[in-house]
Coordinates of C-alpha atoms and ligand atoms in Angstrom, one line a residue:
X232 CA 3.7 -2.9 -21.3
X233 CA 6.3 -3.1 -18.6
X234 CA 9.1 -1.2 -20.1
X235 CA 11.8 -3.2 -18.3
X236 CA 10.5 -6.5 -19.5
X237 CA 10.9 -7.8 -23.1
X238 CA 8.0 -9.4 -25.0
X239 CA 8.5 -13.0 -24.3
X240 CA 6.1 -14.3 -26.8
X241 CA 7.2 -12.1 -29.6
X242 CA 6.6 -14.4 -32.6
X243 CA 4.0 -13.0 -35.0
X244 CA 2.5 -16.6 -35.3
X245 CA 1.7 -16.5 -31.5
X246 CA -1.9 -16.1 -30.6
X247 CA -3.7 -13.0 -29.2
X248 CA -5.2 -13.6 -25.7
X249 CA -8.7 -12.2 -25.1
X250 CA -10.0 -12.2 -21.6
X251 CA -13.3 -11.4 -19.9
X252 CA -15.1 -12.1 -16.6
X253 CA -17.3 -14.4 -18.7
X254 CA -18.9 -14.5 -22.1
X255 CA -19.1 -10.8 -22.9
X256 CA -15.7 -10.7 -24.5
X257 CA -17.0 -13.0 -27.2
X258 CA -18.6 -9.9 -28.7
X259 CA -15.0 -8.5 -28.9
X260 CA -13.7 -11.8 -30.2
X261 CA -16.3 -11.6 -33.0
X262 CA -15.0 -8.1 -34.1
X263 CA -11.3 -9.2 -33.8
X264 CA -12.0 -12.3 -36.0
X265 CA -13.7 -10.0 -38.6
X266 CA -10.9 -7.4 -38.5
X267 CA -7.9 -9.8 -38.1
X268 CA -8.9 -13.2 -39.6
X269 CA -5.3 -14.4 -39.7
X270 CA -4.8 -14.1 -35.9
X271 CA -5.0 -17.1 -33.7
X272 CA -6.9 -16.4 -30.6
X273 CA -7.0 -17.8 -27.0
X274 CA -10.1 -16.8 -25.2
X275 CA -10.3 -17.1 -21.5
X276 CA -13.6 -16.6 -19.5
X277 CA -13.4 -16.4 -15.8
X278 CA -17.0 -17.7 -15.6
X279 CA -16.4 -19.3 -12.1
X280 CA -16.0 -15.8 -10.7
X281 CA -18.4 -13.8 -13.0
X282 CA -19.9 -11.3 -12.7
X283 CA -17.1 -9.0 -11.7
X284 CA -19.4 -6.0 -11.6
X285 CA -20.4 -6.5 -8.0
X286 CA -17.0 -7.5 -6.7
X287 CA -14.4 -5.4 -5.0
X288 CA -11.6 -3.7 -6.7
X289 CA -8.8 -5.9 -5.3
X290 CA -10.6 -9.0 -6.3
X291 CA -11.0 -7.8 -9.9
X292 CA -7.3 -6.7 -10.1
X293 CA -6.2 -10.1 -8.6
X294 CA -8.2 -12.2 -11.2
X295 CA -7.2 -9.9 -14.2
X296 CA -3.6 -10.3 -13.4
X297 CA -3.8 -14.1 -12.8
X298 CA -5.5 -14.6 -16.1
X299 CA -3.3 -12.3 -17.9
X300 CA -0.2 -14.2 -16.5
X301 CA -1.9 -17.6 -17.5
X302 CA -2.5 -16.4 -21.0
X303 CA 1.2 -15.2 -21.3
X304 CA 2.2 -18.7 -20.1
X305 CA 0.0 -20.1 -22.9
X306 CA 2.1 -18.2 -25.4
X307 CA -0.1 -15.0 -26.0
X308 CA 1.8 -12.2 -27.8
X309 CA -0.7 -9.6 -26.8
X310 CA -3.8 -9.3 -24.4
X311 CA -7.1 -7.8 -24.9
X312 CA -8.8 -7.1 -21.6
X313 CA -12.3 -7.4 -23.2
X314 CA -14.0 -6.3 -20.0
X315 CA -14.9 -2.7 -19.1
X316 CA -15.0 -3.5 -15.4
X317 CA -11.6 -5.2 -15.4
X318 CA -10.1 -2.4 -17.5
X319 CA -11.6 0.3 -15.3
X320 CA -10.2 -1.4 -12.1
X321 CA -6.9 -2.8 -13.1
X322 CA -5.5 -2.0 -16.5
X323 CA -2.7 0.2 -15.2
X324 CA -1.6 -2.5 -12.8
X325 CA -1.8 -5.3 -15.3
X326 CA 0.0 -3.2 -18.0
X327 CA 2.8 -2.6 -15.5
X328 CA 3.2 -6.4 -14.7
X329 CA 2.8 -8.2 -18.0
X330 CA 5.6 -8.4 -20.6
X331 CA 3.2 -8.2 -23.5
X332 CA 1.2 -5.3 -25.1
X333 CA -2.3 -4.8 -23.7
X334 CA -5.5 -3.4 -25.2
X335 CA -8.2 -2.4 -22.7
X336 CA -11.9 -1.3 -23.3
X337 CA -13.9 1.6 -22.1
X338 CA -17.5 2.7 -22.6
X339 CA -18.1 4.6 -25.8
X340 CA -18.7 8.0 -24.2
X341 CA -16.7 9.8 -26.7
X342 CA -18.5 8.5 -29.8
X343 CA -21.8 9.1 -28.1
X344 CA -20.9 12.7 -27.3
X345 CA -19.9 13.1 -31.0
X346 CA -23.1 11.5 -32.4
X347 CA -25.9 12.5 -30.1
X348 CA -28.2 15.0 -31.7
X349 CA -30.5 15.6 -28.6
X350 CA -27.3 15.9 -26.4
X351 CA -28.8 13.3 -24.1
X352 CA -27.2 9.9 -24.0
X353 CA -27.8 6.8 -21.8
X354 CA -24.9 4.6 -20.5
X355 CA -25.5 1.1 -19.5
X356 CA -22.6 -0.4 -17.6
X357 CA -21.7 -2.3 -14.5
X358 CA -21.9 -0.5 -11.1
X359 CA -18.0 -1.0 -10.7
X360 CA -17.4 0.6 -14.1
X361 CA -19.7 3.5 -13.5
X362 CA -18.2 4.2 -10.1
X363 CA -14.6 3.9 -11.2
X364 CA -12.3 6.9 -11.4
X365 CA -11.4 6.0 -15.0
X366 CA -15.0 6.3 -16.1
X367 CA -15.7 9.4 -14.0
X368 CA -12.7 11.1 -15.8
X369 CA -14.0 10.0 -19.2
X370 CA -17.4 11.5 -18.4
X371 CA -15.9 14.8 -17.2
X372 CA -14.1 15.1 -20.5
X373 CA -17.1 14.7 -22.7
X374 CA -20.1 15.7 -20.5
X375 CA -19.7 19.5 -20.8
X376 CA -22.3 19.7 -23.6
X377 CA -24.0 16.3 -23.5
X378 CA -26.0 14.8 -20.6
X379 CA -25.2 11.3 -19.7
X380 CA -27.7 9.2 -17.9
X381 CA -25.7 6.4 -16.2
X382 CA -27.6 3.2 -15.4
X383 CA -26.0 0.2 -13.7
X384 CA -27.3 -2.9 -15.6
X385 CA -27.9 -5.1 -12.6
X386 CA -28.8 -8.6 -13.6
X387 CA -27.8 -8.3 -17.3
X388 CA -24.4 -9.9 -17.1
X389 CA -26.0 -12.8 -15.2
X390 CA -28.7 -13.2 -17.9
X391 CA -26.1 -13.4 -20.7
X392 CA -23.9 -15.8 -18.6
X393 CA -26.9 -18.2 -18.6
X394 CA -27.4 -17.6 -22.3
X395 CA -30.6 -15.7 -21.7
X396 CA -30.7 -13.0 -24.4
X397 CA -34.4 -12.6 -24.8
X398 CA -36.7 -13.9 -21.9
X399 CA -39.6 -12.0 -20.6
X400 CA -37.8 -11.4 -17.3
X401 CA -34.8 -10.0 -19.2
X402 CA -37.0 -7.7 -21.4
X403 CA -38.8 -6.4 -18.3
X404 CA -35.3 -5.6 -16.7
X405 CA -34.2 -3.9 -19.8
X406 CA -37.4 -1.9 -20.2
X407 CA -37.0 -0.6 -16.6
X408 CA -33.4 0.7 -17.5
X409 CA -34.3 2.1 -20.9
X410 CA -37.7 3.7 -20.5
X411 CA -36.4 6.5 -18.3
X412 CA -33.7 7.3 -20.9
X413 CA -36.2 7.6 -23.6
X414 CA -38.5 9.7 -21.3
X415 CA -35.5 12.1 -20.7
X416 CA -35.0 12.5 -24.5
X417 CA -31.9 10.3 -25.1
X418 CA -31.2 9.3 -28.7
X419 CA -28.1 7.3 -28.0
X420 CA -27.2 4.3 -25.8
X421 CA -23.7 3.4 -24.8
X422 CA -23.3 -0.4 -24.3
X423 CA -20.6 0.0 -21.6
X424 CA -20.2 -3.7 -20.9
X425 CA -19.0 -6.3 -23.4
X426 CA -21.9 -8.6 -22.5
X427 CA -24.5 -6.1 -23.6
X428 CA -24.0 -6.3 -27.4
X429 CA -25.6 -9.8 -27.1
X430 CA -28.7 -8.1 -26.0
X431 CA -29.0 -5.8 -29.0
X432 CA -32.1 -7.6 -30.4
X433 CA -34.0 -7.4 -27.1
X434 CA -32.9 -3.7 -26.7
X435 CA -34.1 -3.0 -30.3
X436 CA -37.5 -4.6 -29.6
X437 CA -37.9 -2.1 -26.8
X438 CA -36.4 1.1 -28.2
X439 CA -36.9 0.6 -32.0
X440 CA -34.9 3.2 -33.8
X441 CA -35.2 5.8 -31.0
X442 CA -31.7 5.0 -29.6
X443 CA -28.5 4.7 -31.6
X444 CA -26.5 1.8 -29.9
X445 CA -22.8 2.5 -29.4
X446 CA -20.8 -0.7 -29.2
X447 CA -17.0 -0.2 -29.3
X448 CA -16.0 -3.8 -30.3
X449 CA -15.0 -2.8 -33.8
X450 CA -12.9 0.1 -32.5
X451 CA -11.2 -2.3 -30.1
X452 CA -10.3 -4.6 -32.9
X453 CA -8.9 -1.8 -34.9
X454 CA -6.9 -0.7 -31.8
X455 CA -5.5 -4.2 -31.4
X456 CA -4.5 -4.1 -35.1
X457 CA -2.5 -0.8 -34.6
X458 CA -0.9 -2.3 -31.4
X459 CA 0.2 -5.5 -33.2
X460 CA 1.6 -3.4 -36.0
X461 CA 3.5 -1.1 -33.7
X462 CA 5.1 -4.1 -32.1
X463 CA 5.8 -6.0 -35.3
X464 CA 3.4 -8.8 -34.1
X465 CA 0.9 -9.0 -36.9
X466 CA 0.4 -12.6 -38.1
X467 CA 1.2 -13.1 -41.8
X468 CA -1.9 -12.9 -43.9
X469 CA -3.9 -16.1 -44.2
X470 CA -7.4 -17.1 -45.4
X471 CA -10.3 -15.7 -43.4
X472 CA -11.3 -17.9 -40.5
X473 CA -8.3 -20.2 -41.1
X474 CA -7.2 -20.3 -37.5
X475 CA -10.0 -21.4 -35.2
X476 CA -10.0 -19.8 -31.7
X477 CA -9.3 -21.8 -28.6
X478 CA -11.7 -21.4 -25.7
X479 CA -11.0 -21.8 -22.0
X480 CA -13.2 -21.2 -19.0
X481 CA -12.7 -21.4 -15.3
X482 CA -16.4 -22.5 -15.2
X483 CA -17.7 -25.7 -16.9
X484 CA -17.8 -23.9 -20.2
X485 CA -21.3 -25.2 -21.2
X486 CA -22.8 -21.8 -21.7
X487 CA -19.7 -20.5 -23.5
X488 CA -20.0 -23.3 -26.0
X489 CA -23.7 -22.6 -26.4
X490 CA -23.3 -18.9 -27.0
X491 CA -20.3 -19.3 -29.3
X492 CA -22.5 -21.8 -31.3
X493 CA -25.8 -19.8 -31.4
X494 CA -24.6 -16.2 -31.6
X495 CA -21.1 -16.6 -33.2
X496 CA -21.7 -19.7 -35.3
X497 CA -18.5 -21.2 -34.0
X498 CA -18.7 -24.9 -33.1
X499 CA -16.1 -25.5 -30.5
X500 CA -15.2 -27.2 -27.3
X501 CA -14.4 -25.2 -24.3
X502 CA -11.5 -26.5 -22.0
X503 CA -12.1 -26.1 -18.3
X504 CA -9.1 -24.7 -16.6
X505 CA -8.0 -23.8 -13.0
X506 CA -6.4 -20.5 -12.7
X507 CA -5.7 -19.9 -9.1
X508 CA -4.9 -16.4 -7.7
X509 CA -4.0 -15.1 -4.2
X510 CA -7.6 -14.0 -3.5
X511 CA -9.3 -17.1 -4.8
X512 CA -7.0 -19.3 -2.7
X513 CA -8.8 -17.8 0.4
X514 CA -11.7 -19.9 1.9
X515 CA -14.3 -17.2 1.3
X516 CA -13.2 -16.8 -2.4
X517 CA -16.7 -17.4 -3.9
X518 CA -18.1 -14.4 -1.9
X519 CA -18.6 -11.2 -3.9
Ligands
LIG180 N1 -18.1 -7.9 -19.7 C1 -17.8 -7.3 -18.5 C2 -17.7 -5.8 -18.8 O1 -17.4 -5.4 -19.9 C3 -18.8 -7.6 -17.4 C4 -18.4 -7.4 -16.1 C5 -19.0 -8.3 -15.1 O2 -18.6 -9.5 -15.0 O3 -19.8 -7.9 -14.3 O4 -17.8 -5.0 -17.9

C-alpha cells in the first residue's frame, strides 16, 4: 500500500476487490468465499483484453492499474490481483499507487520444492509469468535441489475463456505439455496461472495420480485473511454465503456467467463495464 495515502474505503463492511485478466480469478474467488464467507466481493474480469500472457509489460501494468483504481472507486477495501501474469509484471507499481492493501499471486514453486519426492516438478504458467524477473528470482531461490520444467501454457487461457475445460483439442494440447514432464520423472505440477485449476479434471484424466497438483488459491485466501486482519478490515461474522459476489466484465460477460454457474454453482448476472486506460485509448489497443 502507498504509505503516504490513507485507506479510503476503510470500513470493514466494504467489499474485497478481486481482479483477473478474465475468468481465472474465479478459482481464487471460490477459495476466498470458502475461507471468508462473510466478505462481500466485487470481481472484475478484463475479458475484453484477455489473455494478458501474450501482451507486453506496459500494457499489463496499464490495465492492472486502471482496474485497481476502478475497484477502489467502487468501494473496495482491499484488492486481490488474482492473476500471476499481472502480479509478475505490475504488483510493485500498483501497490505503490493504490490506497488500499493488495494481495498478489505467484506460482507455487515453494510448496512444489517442499513436496516433490522425485525432485522434478513441472510448472505450467503463461509465457510472461515464466519470463518475468519475479518468477526467475523465485525459481533461483528454490531450484537448488529441485529441477523445475517450465512450460508456457499457450492456448490454455483462451480455452478457459471460452468455457472449454474438456474438449479433445484442449486435452491434446495438455497432453503435449504434460507428457514430457512425466517422461522426465516429475511427480508435481505447479498450476502457475489462475485459469488452470479449472482444467484439473482434464489434467487428472491425462496424468492420473502421477502428478501432485499445486494450486495456491487456498493460500491466497489465507493471505487475504491475514492482510484484512492486520488492517482491521475483516467483515463482521455472518452466515456462509450470505453476501453474494458482484461480477463485472469488460467483455460481454456471457462466459463469465456460464463458468460461475457450471463450475462455482453461482447463479448471477455479469455487468458489462467500460474501464478505459491510457494504453487502451490508443487506436491499436486491441493488438497484443
Ligand atoms: N489468470 C492469469 C494468470 O494467472 C492469466 C493470464 C492471461 O490472461 O494470460 O496468469
